[in-house]
Coordinates of C-alpha atoms in Angstrom, one line a residue:
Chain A
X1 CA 0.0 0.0 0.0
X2 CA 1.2 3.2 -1.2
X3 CA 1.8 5.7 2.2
X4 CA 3.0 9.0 1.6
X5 CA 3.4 11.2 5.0
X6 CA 4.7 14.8 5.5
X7 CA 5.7 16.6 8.0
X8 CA 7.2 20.3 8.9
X9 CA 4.4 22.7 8.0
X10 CA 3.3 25.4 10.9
X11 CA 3.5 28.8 11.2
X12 CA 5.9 31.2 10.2
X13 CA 6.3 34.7 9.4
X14 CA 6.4 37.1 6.2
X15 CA 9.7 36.3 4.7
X16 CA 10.5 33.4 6.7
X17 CA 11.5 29.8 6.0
X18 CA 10.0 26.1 6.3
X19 CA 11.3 22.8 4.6
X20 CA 8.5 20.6 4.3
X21 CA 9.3 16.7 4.1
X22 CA 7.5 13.9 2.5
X23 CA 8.0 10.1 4.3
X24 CA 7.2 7.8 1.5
X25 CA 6.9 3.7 1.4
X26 CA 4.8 0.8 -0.3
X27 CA 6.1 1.5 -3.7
X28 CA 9.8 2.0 -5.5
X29 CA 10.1 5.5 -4.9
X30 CA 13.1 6.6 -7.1
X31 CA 10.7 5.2 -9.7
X32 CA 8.3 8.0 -9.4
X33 CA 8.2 11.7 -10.3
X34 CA 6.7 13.6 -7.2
X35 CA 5.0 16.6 -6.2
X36 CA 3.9 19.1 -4.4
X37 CA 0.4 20.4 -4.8
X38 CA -1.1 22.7 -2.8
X39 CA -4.9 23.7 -1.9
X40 CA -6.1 27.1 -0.1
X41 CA -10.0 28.0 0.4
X42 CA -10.2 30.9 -1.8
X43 CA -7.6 29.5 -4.5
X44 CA -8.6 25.7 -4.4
X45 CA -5.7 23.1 -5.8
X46 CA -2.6 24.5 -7.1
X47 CA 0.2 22.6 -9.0
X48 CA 3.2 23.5 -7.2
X49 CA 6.6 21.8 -8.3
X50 CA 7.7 18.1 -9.9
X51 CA 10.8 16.5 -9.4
X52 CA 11.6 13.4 -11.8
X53 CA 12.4 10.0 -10.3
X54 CA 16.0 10.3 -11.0
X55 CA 16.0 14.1 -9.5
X56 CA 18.0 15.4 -12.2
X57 CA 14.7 17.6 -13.7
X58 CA 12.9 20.0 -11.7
X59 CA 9.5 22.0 -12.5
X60 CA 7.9 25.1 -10.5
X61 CA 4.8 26.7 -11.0
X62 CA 5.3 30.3 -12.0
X63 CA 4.4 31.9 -8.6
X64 CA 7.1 29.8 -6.5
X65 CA 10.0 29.7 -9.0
X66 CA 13.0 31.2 -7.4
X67 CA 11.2 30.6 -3.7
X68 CA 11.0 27.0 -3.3
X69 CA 13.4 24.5 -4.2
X70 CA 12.0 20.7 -4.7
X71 CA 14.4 17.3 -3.9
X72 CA 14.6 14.4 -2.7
X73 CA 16.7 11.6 -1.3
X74 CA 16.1 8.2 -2.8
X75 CA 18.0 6.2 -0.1
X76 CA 15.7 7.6 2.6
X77 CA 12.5 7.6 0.1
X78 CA 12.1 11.0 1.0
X79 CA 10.8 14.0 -0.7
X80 CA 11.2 17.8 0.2
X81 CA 10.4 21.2 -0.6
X82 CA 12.3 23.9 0.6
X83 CA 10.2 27.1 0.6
X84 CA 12.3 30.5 1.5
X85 CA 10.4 34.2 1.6
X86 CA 7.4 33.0 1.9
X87 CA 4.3 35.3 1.5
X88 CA 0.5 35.2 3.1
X89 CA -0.4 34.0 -0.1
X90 CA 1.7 30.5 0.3
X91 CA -0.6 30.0 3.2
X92 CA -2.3 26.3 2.3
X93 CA -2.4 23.2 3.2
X94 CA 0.6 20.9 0.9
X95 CA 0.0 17.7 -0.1
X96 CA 2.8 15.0 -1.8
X97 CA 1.7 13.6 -4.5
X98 CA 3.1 10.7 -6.7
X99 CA 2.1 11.6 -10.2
X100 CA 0.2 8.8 -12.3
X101 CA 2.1 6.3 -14.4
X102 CA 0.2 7.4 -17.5
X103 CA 0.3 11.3 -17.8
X104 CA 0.8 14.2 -15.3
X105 CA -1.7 13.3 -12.9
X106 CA -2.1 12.9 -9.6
X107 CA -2.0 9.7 -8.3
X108 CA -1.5 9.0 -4.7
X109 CA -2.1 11.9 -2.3
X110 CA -0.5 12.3 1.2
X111 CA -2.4 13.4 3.9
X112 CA -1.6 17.1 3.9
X113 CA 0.6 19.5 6.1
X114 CA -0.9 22.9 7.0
X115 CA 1.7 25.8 6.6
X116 CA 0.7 29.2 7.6
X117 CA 2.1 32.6 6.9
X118 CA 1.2 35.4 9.1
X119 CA 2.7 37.9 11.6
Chain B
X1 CA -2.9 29.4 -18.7
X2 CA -6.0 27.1 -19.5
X3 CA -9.2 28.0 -17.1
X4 CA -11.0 25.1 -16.2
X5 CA -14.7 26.0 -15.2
X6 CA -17.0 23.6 -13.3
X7 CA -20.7 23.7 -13.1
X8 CA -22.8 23.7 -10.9
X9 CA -21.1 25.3 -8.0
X10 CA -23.3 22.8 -6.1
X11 CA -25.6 20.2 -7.1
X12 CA -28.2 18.8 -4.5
X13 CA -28.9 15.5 -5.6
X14 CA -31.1 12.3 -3.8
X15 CA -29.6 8.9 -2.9
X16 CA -29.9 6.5 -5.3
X17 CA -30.3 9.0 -8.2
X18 CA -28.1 10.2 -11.0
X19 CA -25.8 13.0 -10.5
X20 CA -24.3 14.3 -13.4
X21 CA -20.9 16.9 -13.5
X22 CA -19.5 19.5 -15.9
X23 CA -16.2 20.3 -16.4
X24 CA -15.1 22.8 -19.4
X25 CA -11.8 24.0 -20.8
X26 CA -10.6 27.5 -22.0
X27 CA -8.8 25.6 -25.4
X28 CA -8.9 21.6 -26.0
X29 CA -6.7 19.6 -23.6
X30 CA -8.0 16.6 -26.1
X31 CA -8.3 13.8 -23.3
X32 CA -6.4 14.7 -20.9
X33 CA -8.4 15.4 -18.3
X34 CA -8.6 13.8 -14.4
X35 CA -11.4 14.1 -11.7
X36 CA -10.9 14.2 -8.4
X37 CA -13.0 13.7 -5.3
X38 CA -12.7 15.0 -1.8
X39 CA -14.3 14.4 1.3
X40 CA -13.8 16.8 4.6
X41 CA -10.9 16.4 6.3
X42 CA -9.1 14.5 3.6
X43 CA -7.0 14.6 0.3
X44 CA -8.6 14.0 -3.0
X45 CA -8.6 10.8 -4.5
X46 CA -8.3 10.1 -8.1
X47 CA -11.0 8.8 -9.7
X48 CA -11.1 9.1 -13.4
X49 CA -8.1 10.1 -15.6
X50 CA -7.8 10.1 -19.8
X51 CA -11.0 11.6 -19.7
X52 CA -12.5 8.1 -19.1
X53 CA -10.5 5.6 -17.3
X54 CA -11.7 4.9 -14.1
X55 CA -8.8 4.6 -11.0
X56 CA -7.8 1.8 -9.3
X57 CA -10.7 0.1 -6.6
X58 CA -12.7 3.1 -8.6
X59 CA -16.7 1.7 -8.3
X60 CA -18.4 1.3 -11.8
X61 CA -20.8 3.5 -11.3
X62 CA -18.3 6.6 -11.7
X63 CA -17.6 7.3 -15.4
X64 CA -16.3 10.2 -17.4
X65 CA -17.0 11.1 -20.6
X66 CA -16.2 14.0 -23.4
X67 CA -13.1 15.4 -25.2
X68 CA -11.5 18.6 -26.5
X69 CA -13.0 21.1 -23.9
X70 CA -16.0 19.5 -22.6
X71 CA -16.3 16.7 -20.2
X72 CA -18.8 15.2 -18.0
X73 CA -18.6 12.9 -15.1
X74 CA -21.6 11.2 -14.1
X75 CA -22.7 9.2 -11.0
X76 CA -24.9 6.5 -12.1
X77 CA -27.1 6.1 -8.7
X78 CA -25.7 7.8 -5.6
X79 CA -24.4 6.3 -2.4
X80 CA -24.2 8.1 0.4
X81 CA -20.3 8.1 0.7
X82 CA -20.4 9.9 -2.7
X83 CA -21.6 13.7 -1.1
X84 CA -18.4 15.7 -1.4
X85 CA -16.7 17.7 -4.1
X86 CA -15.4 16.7 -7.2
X87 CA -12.0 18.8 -9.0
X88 CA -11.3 18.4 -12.8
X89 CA -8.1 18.5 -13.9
X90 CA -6.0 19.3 -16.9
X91 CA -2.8 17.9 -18.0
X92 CA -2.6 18.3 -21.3
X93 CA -0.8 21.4 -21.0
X94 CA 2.2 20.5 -18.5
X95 CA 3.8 21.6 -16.5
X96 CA 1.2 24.2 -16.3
X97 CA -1.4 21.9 -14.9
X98 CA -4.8 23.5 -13.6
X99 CA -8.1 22.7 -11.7
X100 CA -11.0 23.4 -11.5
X101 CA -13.1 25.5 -8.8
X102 CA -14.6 22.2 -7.7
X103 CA -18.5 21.1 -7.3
X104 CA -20.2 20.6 -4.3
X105 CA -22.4 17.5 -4.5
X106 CA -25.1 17.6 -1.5
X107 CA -27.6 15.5 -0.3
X108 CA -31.4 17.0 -1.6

């Protein structure tokens, strides 16, 4: 069974910094391109960034591209997103998300970490 | 960017009857195109992607239809665990993926 846990949301200010880290297991993780998508209220689900299986090719969407940095470590089967000056509008809740085997969509959903930006 | 727009906002629906979803595109994404559901408190779960092909442990009475810009999901007779909202989803045009404003499917 496919488990995909992340950790390291919270709340932080204007500007400020927060890796978020996805625990995955059940399936051959280097084999997978993974993601971050993200969902607010008021903006619904938002592609955020891909990362190929290998990690040697990296995608961002257009309003976190120089801001967050995607990775991953496939000894650990572990998937991150470092996200530096971050704004209110980052404010969502970030899912990991393995992408399906037969097009860019998403497959397998994590359970969600809440990050918040406010002062 | 491709707008996808959803409709209804909300659809009140009875158990047992047939519930049916819209999902339109601002330019063709020919078929690919992915629903989503979501119930409170959780993540969405795939349910139909390539326009048509229902997800793994996906129940039959899902199915999606249409290509180019419009599309249709449709819920043959509802269960109960069906009331939440459903998401399209294009990814024809990646990496810029987008969603749609989701529909609210409520108990009538």
């Amino acid at each position: 069974e496919v488990q995909l846990l992340e950790s390291g949301g919270g709340l932080v200010q204007p500007g400020g910094s927060l890796r978020l880290s996805c625990a995955a297991s059940g399936f051959t993780f280097s084999g997978y391109a993974m993601n971050w998508v993200r969902q607010t209220p008021g903006k619904g689900l938002e592609w955020v960034s891909t990362i190929s299986g290998g990690g040697n090719s990296t995608y961002y969407a257009d309003s976190v591209k120089g801001r967050f940095t995607i990775s991953r470590d496939n000894s650990k089967n572990t998937l991150y997103l470092q996200m530096n000056n971050l704004r209110a509008e980052d404010t969502a809740i970030y899912y990991c998300v393995t992408l399906g085997h037969s097009g860019y969509y998403f497959d397998n959903w994590g359970q969600g970490t809440l990050v918040t930006v406010s002062s | 960017e491709i707008v996808m727009t959803q409709s209804p906002a909300t659809l009140s629906v009875s158990p047992g009857e047939r519930a049916t979803l819209s999902c339109r595109a601002s330019q063709s994404v020919t078929s690919y195109l992915a629903w989503y559901q979501q119930k409170p408190g959780q993540a969405p779960r795939l349910l139909i992607y390539g326009a048509s092909t229902r997800a793994t442990d996906i129940p039959a009475r899902f199915s999606g239809s249409g290509s180019g810009t419009d599309f249709t999901l449709t819920i043959s007779s509802l269960q109960s665990e069906d009331f939440a909202v459903y998401f399209c989803q294009q990814y024809n045009n990646w990496p810029r993926i987008t969603f749609g404003q989701g529909t609210r499917l409520e108990i009538k």
